[in-house]
PDB file of C-alpha atoms in Angstrom:
ATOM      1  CA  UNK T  25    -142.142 117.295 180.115  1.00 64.00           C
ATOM      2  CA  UNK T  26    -138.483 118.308 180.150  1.00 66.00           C
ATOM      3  CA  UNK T  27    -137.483 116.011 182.476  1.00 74.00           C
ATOM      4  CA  UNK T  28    -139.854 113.240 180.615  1.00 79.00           C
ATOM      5  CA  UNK T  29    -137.646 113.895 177.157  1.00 79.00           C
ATOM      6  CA  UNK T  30    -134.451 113.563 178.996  1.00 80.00           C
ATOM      7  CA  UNK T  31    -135.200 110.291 180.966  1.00 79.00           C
ATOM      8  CA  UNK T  32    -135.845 109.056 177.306  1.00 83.00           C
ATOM      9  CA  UNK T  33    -132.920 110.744 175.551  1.00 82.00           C
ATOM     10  CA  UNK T  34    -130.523 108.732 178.577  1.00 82.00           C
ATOM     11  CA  UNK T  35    -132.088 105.809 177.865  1.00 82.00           C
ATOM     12  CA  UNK T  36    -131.567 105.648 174.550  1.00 86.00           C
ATOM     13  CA  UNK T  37    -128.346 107.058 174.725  1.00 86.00           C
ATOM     14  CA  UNK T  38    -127.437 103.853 177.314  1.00 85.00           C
ATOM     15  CA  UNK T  39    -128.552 101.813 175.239  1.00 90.00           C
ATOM     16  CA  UNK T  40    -126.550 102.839 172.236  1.00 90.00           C
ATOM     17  CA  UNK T  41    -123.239 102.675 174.891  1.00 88.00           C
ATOM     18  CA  UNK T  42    -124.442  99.135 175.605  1.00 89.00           C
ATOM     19  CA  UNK T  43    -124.941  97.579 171.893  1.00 92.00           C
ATOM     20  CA  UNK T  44    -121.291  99.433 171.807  1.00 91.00           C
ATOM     21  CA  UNK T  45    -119.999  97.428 174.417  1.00 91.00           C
ATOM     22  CA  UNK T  46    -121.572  94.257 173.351  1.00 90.00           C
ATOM     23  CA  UNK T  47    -120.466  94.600 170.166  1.00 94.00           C
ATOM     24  CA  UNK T  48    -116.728  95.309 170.977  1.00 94.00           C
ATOM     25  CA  UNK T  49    -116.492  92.644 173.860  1.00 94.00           C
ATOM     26  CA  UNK T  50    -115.654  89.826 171.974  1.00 95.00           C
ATOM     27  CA  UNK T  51    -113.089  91.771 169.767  1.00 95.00           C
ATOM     28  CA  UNK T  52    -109.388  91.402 170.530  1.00 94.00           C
ATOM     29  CA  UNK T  53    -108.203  94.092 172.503  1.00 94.00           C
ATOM     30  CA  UNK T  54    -105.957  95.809 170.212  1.00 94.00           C
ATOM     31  CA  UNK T  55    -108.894  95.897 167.573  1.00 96.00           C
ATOM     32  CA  UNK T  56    -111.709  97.205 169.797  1.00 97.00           C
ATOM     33  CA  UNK T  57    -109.257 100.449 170.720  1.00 96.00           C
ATOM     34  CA  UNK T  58    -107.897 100.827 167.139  1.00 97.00           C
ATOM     35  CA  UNK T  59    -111.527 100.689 165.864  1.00 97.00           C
ATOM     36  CA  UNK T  60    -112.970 103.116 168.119  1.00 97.00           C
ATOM     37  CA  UNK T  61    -109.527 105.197 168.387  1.00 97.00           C
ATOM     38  CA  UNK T  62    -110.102 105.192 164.317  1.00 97.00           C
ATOM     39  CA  UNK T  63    -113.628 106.361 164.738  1.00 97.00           C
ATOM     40  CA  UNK T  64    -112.875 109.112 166.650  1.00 97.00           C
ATOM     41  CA  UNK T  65    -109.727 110.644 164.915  1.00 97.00           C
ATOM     42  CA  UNK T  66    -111.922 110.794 161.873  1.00 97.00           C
ATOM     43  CA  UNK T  67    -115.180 112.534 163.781  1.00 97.00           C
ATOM     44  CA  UNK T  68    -113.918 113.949 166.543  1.00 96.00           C
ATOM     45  CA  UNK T  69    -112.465 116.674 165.384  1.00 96.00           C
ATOM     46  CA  UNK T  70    -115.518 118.173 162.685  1.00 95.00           C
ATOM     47  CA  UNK T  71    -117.155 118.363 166.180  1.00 95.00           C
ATOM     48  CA  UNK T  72    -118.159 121.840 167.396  1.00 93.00           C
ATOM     49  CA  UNK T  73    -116.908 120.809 170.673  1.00 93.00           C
ATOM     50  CA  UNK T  74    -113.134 120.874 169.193  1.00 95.00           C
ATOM     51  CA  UNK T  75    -113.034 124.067 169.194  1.00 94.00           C
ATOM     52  CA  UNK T  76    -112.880 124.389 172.794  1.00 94.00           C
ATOM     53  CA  UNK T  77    -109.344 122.229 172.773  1.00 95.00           C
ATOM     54  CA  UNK T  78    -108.331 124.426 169.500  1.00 95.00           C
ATOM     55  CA  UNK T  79    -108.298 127.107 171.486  1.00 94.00           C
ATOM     56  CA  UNK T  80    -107.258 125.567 174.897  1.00 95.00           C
ATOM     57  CA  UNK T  81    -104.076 124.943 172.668  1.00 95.00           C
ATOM     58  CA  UNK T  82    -103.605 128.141 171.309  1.00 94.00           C
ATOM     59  CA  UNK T  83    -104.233 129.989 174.413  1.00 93.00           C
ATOM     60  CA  UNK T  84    -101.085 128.211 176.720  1.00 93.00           C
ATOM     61  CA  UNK T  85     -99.063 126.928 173.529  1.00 93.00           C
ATOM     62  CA  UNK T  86     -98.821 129.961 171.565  1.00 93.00           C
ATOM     63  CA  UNK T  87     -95.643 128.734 170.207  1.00 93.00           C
ATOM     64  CA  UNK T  88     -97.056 125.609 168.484  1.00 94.00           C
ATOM     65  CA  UNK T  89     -97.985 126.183 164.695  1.00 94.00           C
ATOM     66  CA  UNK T  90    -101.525 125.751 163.465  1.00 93.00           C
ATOM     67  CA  UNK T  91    -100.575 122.037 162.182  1.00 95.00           C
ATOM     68  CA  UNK T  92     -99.280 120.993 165.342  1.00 96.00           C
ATOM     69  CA  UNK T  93    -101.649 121.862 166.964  1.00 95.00           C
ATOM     70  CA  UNK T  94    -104.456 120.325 164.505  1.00 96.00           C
ATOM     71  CA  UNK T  95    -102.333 116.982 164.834  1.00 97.00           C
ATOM     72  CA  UNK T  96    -102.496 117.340 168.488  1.00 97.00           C
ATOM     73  CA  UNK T  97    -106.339 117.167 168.592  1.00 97.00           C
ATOM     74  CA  UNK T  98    -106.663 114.535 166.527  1.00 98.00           C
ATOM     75  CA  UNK T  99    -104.455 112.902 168.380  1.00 98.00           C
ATOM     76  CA  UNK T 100    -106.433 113.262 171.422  1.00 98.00           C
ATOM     77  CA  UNK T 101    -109.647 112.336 169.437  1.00 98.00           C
ATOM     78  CA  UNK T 102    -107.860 109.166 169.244  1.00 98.00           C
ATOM     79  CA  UNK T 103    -106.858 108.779 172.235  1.00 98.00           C
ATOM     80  CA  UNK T 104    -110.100 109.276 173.664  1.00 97.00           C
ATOM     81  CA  UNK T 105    -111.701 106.915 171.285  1.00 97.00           C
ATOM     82  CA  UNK T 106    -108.991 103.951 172.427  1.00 97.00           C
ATOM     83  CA  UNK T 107    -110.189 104.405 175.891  1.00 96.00           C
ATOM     84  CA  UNK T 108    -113.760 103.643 175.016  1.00 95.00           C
ATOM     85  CA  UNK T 109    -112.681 101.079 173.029  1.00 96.00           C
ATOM     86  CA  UNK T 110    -110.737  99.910 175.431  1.00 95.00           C
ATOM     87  CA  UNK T 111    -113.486  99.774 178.581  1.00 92.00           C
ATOM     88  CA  UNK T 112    -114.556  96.030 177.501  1.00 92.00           C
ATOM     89  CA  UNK T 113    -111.506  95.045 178.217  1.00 91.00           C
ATOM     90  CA  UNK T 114    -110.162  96.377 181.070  1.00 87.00           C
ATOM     91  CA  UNK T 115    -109.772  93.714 183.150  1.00 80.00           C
ATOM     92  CA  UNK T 116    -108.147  92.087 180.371  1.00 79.00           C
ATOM     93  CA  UNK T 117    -105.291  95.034 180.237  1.00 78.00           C
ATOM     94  CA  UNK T 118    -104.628  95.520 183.483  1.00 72.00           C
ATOM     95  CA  UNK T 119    -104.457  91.837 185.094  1.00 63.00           C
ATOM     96  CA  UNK T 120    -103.178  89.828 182.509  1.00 56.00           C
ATOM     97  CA  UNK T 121     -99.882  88.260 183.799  1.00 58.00           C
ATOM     98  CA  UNK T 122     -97.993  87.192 180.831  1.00 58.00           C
ATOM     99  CA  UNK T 123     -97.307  89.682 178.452  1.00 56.00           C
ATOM    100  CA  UNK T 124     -98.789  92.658 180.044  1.00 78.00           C
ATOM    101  CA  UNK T 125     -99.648  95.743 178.714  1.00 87.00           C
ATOM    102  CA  UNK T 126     -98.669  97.840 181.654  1.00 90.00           C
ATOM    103  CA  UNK T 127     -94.919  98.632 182.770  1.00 91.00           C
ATOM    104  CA  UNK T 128     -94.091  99.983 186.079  1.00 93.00           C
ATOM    105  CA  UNK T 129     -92.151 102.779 186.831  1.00 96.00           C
ATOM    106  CA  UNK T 130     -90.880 103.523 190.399  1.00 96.00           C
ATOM    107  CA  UNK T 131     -92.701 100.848 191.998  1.00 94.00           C
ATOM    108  CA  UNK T 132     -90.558 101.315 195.164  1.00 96.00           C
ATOM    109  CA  UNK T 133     -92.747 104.454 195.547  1.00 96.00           C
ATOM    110  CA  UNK T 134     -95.915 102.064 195.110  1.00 94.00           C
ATOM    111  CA  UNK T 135     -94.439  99.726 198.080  1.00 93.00           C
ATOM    112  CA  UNK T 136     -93.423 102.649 200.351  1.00 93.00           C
ATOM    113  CA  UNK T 137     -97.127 102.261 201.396  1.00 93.00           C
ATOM    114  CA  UNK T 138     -96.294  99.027 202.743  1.00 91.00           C
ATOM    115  CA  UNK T 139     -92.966  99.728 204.195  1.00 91.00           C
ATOM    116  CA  UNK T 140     -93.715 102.781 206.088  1.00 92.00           C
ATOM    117  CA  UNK T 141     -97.026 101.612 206.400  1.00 92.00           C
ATOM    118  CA  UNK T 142     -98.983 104.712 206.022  1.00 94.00           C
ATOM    119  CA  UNK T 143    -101.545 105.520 203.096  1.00 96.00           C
ATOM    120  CA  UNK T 144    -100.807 107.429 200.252  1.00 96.00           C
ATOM    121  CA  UNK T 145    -102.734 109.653 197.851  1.00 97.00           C
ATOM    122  CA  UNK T 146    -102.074 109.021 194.345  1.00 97.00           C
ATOM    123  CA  UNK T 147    -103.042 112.019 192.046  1.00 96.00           C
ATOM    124  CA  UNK T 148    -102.769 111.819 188.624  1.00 96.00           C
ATOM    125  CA  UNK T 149    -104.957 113.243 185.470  1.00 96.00           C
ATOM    126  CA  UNK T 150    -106.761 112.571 182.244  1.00 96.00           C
ATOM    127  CA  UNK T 151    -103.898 111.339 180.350  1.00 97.00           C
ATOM    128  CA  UNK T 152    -103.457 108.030 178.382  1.00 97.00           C
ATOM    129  CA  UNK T 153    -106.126 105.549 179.685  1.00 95.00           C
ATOM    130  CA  UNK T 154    -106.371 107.526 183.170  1.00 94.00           C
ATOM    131  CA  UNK T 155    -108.292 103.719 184.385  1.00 91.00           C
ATOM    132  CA  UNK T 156    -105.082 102.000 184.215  1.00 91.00           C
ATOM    133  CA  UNK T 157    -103.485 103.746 187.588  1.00 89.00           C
ATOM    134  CA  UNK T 158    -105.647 102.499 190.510  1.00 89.00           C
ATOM    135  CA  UNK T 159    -105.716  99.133 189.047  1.00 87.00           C
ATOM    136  CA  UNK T 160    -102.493  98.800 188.683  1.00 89.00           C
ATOM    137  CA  UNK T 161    -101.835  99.390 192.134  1.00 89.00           C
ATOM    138  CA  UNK T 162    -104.473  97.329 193.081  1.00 85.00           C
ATOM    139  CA  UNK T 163    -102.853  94.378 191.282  1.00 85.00           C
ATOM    140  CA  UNK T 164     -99.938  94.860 193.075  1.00 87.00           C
ATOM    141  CA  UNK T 165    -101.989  94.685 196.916  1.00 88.00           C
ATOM    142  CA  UNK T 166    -102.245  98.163 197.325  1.00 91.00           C
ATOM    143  CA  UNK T 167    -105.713  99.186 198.157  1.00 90.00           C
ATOM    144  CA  UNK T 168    -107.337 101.907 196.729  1.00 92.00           C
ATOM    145  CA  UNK T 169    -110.056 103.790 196.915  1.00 92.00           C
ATOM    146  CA  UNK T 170    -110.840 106.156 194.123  1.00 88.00           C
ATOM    147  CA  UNK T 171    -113.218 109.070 193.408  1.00 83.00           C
ATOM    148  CA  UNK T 172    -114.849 109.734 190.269  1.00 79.00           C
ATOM    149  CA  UNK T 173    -117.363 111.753 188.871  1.00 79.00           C
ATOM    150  CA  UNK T 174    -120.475 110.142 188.463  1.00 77.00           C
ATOM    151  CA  UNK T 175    -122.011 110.233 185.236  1.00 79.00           C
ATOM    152  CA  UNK T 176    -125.320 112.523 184.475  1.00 82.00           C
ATOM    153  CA  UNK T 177    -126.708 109.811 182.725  1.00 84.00           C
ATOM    154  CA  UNK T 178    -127.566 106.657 185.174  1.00 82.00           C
ATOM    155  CA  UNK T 179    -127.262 104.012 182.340  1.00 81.00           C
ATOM    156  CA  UNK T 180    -124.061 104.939 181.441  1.00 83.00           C
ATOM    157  CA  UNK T 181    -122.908 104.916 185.029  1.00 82.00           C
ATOM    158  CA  UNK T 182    -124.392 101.321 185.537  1.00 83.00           C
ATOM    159  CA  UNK T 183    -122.188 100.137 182.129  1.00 81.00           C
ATOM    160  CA  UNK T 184    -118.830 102.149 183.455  1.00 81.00           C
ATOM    161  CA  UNK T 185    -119.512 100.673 186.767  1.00 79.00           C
ATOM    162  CA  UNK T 186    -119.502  97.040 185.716  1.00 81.00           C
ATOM    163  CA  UNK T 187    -116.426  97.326 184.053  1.00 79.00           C
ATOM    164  CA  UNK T 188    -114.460  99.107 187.099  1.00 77.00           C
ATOM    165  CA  UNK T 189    -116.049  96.066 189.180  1.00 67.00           C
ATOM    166  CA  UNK T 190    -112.808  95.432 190.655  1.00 72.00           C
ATOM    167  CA  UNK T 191    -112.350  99.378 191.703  1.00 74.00           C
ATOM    168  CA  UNK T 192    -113.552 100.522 195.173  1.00 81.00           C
ATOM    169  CA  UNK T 193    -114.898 104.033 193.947  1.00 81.00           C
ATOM    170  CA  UNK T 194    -116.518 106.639 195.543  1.00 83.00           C
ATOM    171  CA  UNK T 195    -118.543 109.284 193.759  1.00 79.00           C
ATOM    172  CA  UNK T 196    -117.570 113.159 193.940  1.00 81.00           C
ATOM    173  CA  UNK T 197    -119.312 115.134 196.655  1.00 79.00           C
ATOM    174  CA  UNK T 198    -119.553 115.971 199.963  1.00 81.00           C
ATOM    175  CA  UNK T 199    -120.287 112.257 200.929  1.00 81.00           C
ATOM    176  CA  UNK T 200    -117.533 110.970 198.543  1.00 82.00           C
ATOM    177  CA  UNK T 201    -115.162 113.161 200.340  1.00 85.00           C
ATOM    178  CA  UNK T 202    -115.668 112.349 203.519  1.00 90.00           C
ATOM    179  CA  UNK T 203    -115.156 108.351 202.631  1.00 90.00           C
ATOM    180  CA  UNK T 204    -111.736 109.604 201.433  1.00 91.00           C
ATOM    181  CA  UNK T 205    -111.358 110.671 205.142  1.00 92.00           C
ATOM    182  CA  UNK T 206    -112.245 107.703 206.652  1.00 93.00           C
ATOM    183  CA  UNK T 207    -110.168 105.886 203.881  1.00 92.00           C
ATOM    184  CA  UNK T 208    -107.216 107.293 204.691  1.00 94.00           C
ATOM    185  CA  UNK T 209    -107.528 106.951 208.451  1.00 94.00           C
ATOM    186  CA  UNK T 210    -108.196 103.224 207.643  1.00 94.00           C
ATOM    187  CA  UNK T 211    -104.734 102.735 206.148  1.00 94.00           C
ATOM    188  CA  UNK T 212    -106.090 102.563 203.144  1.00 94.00           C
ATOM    189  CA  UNK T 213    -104.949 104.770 199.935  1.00 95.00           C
ATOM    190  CA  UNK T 214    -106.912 106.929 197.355  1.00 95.00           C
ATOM    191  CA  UNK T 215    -107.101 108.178 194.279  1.00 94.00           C
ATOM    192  CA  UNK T 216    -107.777 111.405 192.172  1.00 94.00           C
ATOM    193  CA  UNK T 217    -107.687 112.787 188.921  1.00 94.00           C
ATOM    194  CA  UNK T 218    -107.046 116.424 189.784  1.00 94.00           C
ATOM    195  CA  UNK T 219    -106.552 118.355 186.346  1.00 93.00           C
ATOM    196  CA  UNK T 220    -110.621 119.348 186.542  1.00 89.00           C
ATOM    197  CA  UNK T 221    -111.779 122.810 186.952  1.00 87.00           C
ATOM    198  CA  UNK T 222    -113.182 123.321 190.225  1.00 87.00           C
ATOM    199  CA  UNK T 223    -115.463 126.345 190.987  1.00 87.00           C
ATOM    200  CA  UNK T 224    -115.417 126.485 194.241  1.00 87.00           C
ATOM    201  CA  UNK T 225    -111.277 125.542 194.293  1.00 91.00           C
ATOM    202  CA  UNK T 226    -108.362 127.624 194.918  1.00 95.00           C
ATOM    203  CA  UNK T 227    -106.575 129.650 191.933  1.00 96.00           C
ATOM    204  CA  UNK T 228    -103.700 128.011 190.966  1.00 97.00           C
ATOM    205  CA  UNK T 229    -101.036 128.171 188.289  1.00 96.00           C
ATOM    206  CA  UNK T 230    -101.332 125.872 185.438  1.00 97.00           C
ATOM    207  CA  UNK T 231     -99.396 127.308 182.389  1.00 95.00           C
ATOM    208  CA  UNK T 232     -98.450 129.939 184.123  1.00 93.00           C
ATOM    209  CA  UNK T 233    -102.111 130.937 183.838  1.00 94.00           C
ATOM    210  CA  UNK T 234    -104.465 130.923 186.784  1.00 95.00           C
ATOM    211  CA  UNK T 235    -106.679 128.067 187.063  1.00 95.00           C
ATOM    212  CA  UNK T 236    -109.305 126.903 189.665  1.00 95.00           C
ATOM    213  CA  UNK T 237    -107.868 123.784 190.992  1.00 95.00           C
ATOM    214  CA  UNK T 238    -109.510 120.892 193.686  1.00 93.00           C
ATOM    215  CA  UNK T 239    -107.100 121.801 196.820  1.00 95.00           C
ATOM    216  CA  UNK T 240    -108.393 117.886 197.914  1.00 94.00           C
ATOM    217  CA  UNK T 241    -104.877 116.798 197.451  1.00 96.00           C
ATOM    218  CA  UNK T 242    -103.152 119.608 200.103  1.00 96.00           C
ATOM    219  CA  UNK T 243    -105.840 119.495 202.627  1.00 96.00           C
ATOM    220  CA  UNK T 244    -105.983 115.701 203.071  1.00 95.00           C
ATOM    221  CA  UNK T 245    -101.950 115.646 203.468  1.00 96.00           C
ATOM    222  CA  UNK T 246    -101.635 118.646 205.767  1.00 95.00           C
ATOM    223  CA  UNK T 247    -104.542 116.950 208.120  1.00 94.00           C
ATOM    224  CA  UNK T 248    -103.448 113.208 207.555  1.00 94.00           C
ATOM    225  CA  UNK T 249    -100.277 111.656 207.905  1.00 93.00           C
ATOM    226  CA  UNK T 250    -100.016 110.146 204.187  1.00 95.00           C
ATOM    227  CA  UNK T 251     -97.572 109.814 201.407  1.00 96.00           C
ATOM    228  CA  UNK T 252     -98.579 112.074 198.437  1.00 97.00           C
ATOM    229  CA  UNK T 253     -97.554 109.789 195.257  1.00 98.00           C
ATOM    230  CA  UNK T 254     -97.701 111.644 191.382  1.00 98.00           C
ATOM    231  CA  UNK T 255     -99.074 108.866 189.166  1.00 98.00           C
ATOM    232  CA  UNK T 256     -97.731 109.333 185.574  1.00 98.00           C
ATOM    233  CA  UNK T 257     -99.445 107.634 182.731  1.00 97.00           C
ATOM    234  CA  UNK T 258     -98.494 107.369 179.220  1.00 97.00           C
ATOM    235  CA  UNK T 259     -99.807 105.408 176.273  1.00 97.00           C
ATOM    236  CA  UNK T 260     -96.746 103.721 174.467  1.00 94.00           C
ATOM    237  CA  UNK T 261     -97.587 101.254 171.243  1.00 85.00           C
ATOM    238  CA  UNK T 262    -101.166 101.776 171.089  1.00 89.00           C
ATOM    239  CA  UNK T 263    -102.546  99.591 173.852  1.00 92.00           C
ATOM    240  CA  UNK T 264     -99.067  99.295 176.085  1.00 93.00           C
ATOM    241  CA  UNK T 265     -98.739 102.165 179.164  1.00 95.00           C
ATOM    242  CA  UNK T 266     -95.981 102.901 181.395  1.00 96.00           C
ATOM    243  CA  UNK T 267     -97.122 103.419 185.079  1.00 96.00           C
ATOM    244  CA  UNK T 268     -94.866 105.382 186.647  1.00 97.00           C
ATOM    245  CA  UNK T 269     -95.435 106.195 190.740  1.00 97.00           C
ATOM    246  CA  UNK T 270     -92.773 109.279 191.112  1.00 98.00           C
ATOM    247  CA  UNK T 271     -90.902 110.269 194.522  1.00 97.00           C
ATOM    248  CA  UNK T 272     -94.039 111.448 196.258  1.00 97.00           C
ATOM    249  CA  UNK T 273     -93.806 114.814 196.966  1.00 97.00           C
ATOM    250  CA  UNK T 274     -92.402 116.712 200.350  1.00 94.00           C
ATOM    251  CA  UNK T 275     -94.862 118.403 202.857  1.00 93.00           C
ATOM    252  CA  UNK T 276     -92.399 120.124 204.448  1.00 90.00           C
ATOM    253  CA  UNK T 277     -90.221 123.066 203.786  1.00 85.00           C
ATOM    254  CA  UNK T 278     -87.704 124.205 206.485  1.00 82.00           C
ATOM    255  CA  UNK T 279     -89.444 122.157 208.936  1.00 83.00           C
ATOM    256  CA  UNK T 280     -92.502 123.619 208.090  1.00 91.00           C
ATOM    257  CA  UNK T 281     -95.696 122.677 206.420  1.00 93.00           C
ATOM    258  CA  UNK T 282     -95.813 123.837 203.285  1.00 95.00           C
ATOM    259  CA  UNK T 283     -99.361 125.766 202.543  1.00 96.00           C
ATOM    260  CA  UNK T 284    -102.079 124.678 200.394  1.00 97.00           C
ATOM    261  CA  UNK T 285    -101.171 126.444 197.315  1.00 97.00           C
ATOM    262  CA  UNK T 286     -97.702 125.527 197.620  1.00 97.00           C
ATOM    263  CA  UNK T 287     -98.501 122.341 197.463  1.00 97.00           C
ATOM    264  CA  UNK T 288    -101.015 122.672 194.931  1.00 97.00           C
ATOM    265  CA  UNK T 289     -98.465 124.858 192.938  1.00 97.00           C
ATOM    266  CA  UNK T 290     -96.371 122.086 192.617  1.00 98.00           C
ATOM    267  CA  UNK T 291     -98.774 119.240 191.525  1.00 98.00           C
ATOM    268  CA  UNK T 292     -99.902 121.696 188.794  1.00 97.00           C
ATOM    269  CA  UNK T 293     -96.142 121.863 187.675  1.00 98.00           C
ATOM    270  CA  UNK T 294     -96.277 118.452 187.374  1.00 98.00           C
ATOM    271  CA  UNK T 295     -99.073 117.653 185.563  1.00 98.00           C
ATOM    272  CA  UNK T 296     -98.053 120.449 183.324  1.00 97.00           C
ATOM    273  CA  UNK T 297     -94.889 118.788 182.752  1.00 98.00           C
ATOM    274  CA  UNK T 298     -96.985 115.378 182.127  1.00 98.00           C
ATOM    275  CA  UNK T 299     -98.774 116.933 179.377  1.00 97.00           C
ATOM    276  CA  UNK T 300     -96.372 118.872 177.741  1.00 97.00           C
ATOM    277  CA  UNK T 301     -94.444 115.417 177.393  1.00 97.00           C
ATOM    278  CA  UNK T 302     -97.066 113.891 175.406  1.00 97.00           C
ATOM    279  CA  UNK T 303    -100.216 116.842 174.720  1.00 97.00           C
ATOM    280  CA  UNK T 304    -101.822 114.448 172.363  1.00 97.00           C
ATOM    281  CA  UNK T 305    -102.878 112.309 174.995  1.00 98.00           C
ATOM    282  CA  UNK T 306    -104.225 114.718 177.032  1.00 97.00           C
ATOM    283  CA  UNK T 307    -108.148 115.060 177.641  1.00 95.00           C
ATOM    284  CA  UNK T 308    -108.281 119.091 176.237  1.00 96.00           C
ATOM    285  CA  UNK T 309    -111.744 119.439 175.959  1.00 93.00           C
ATOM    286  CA  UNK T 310    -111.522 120.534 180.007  1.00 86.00           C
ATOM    287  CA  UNK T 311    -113.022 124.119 180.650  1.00 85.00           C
ATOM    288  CA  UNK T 312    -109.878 124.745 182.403  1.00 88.00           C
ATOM    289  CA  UNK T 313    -109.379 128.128 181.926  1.00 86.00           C
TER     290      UNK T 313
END
């Protein structure tokens, strides 16, 4: 019976997703993520759920005030909201030449792929429109294969899937990992969003507070010759990003391979730095912690 009620409850709740979509589709871009941006700033944060980010917040920025830290969550209500709203029209964001939305930073660290021509792995996290990154590159003829984590509900991952049409992806799991191998063996590059609690992960530092992290990103480099390529993204005037594809990072200490929390260590430091930059744009409803 359980699993009876929660067949329908996905249904219904695909459906709802879908007469979203449909009805946000024809809207210009800027209105569909202002709308749903709009939506969720007001909503979002009367949620129980916005707790958990309240105290996310307090608990590694003790020094922010109780306002700042209530206009950072509403601020990532809204950012979260743009995404959605901004899922119709992805294709429209990313590819459009003329007057596009997205503006690259360090794309000599995107073509290093080509020049050196080894793959890389991009790692980046939920910041901004976290969508934007692998199709950027894409646009610019760098393959890339990217992992994801499949939705519970198989509606919603139809809907999501149709609008990352362009995307290779790969869903999370033993079999998703080990097309990342063969990926990369290929030549060709992958992504991952690697600011999710893992379980089964290694403890890592992430505000100077220990935090099970995916080691993916380590293992892969120490076991395939690849360039490991930070992907920054930031949401600038509303629907504009910057892309930017930093140094990528060094494997090697004293001509020796660094270890897998080293490595680790440092892509947590990164991201760190990411969201400090701009908090309200990152996804703090995690279970980090």
């Amino acid at each position: 019976m359980h699993k009876i009620l929660k067949k329908i409850f996905y249904f219904f709740q695909g459906i709802l997703l879908f007469l979203l979509f449909l009805f946000l589709r024809p809207l210009p871009l800027n209105a569909s993520s202002k709308l749903l941006g709009s939506i969720a700033r007001s909503i979002g944060p009367k949620l129980g759920i916005s707790k958990k980010a309240s105290n996310n917040l307090k608990n590694i920025m003790p020094d922010k005030s109780q306002k700042e830290r209530t206009k950072i969550v509403k601020g990532m209500w809204e950012n979260l909201g743009r995404v959605i709203g901004e899922y119709p029209h992805l294709k429209k964001l990313v590819i459009k030449k003329k007057n596009s939305r997205i503006f690259i930073k360090g794309k000599k660290n995107l073509l290093l792929i080509k020049k050196r021509k080894i793959p890389a792995i991009f790692f980046s996290a939920h910041l901004a429109n976290w969508e934007v990154a692998p199709m950027t590159a894409i646009k610019n003829n760098i393959p890339v294969l990217t992992i994801f984590r499949k939705p519970n509900n198989p509606f919603v991952s139809l809907l999501l899937k149709f609008f990352r049409s362009n995307v290779p992806l790969t869903p999370k799991g033993t079999e998703g990992a080990k097309q990342l191998i063969r990926s990369l063996r290929k030549g060709i590059s992958i992504g991952l969003i690697v600011d999710q609690k893992m379980n089964d992960g290694i403890e890592v530092p992430f505000f100077k507070k220990p935090a099970m992290t995916a080691p993916a990103v380590a293992q892969l480099a120490l076991k395939i010759k690849t360039l490991v390529i930070p992907v920054q993204i930031e949401r600038v005037k509303k629907t504009n990003f910057v892309v930017t594809f930093h140094n990528p990072l060094k494997i090697n200490k004293n001509g020796k391979q660094k270890t897998v929390l080293e490595i680790m260590t440092e892509v947590n430091l990164l991201i760190e730095k990411w969201i400090r930059k701009r908090p309200e744009q990152w996804f703090w409803l995690h279970r980090r912690w």
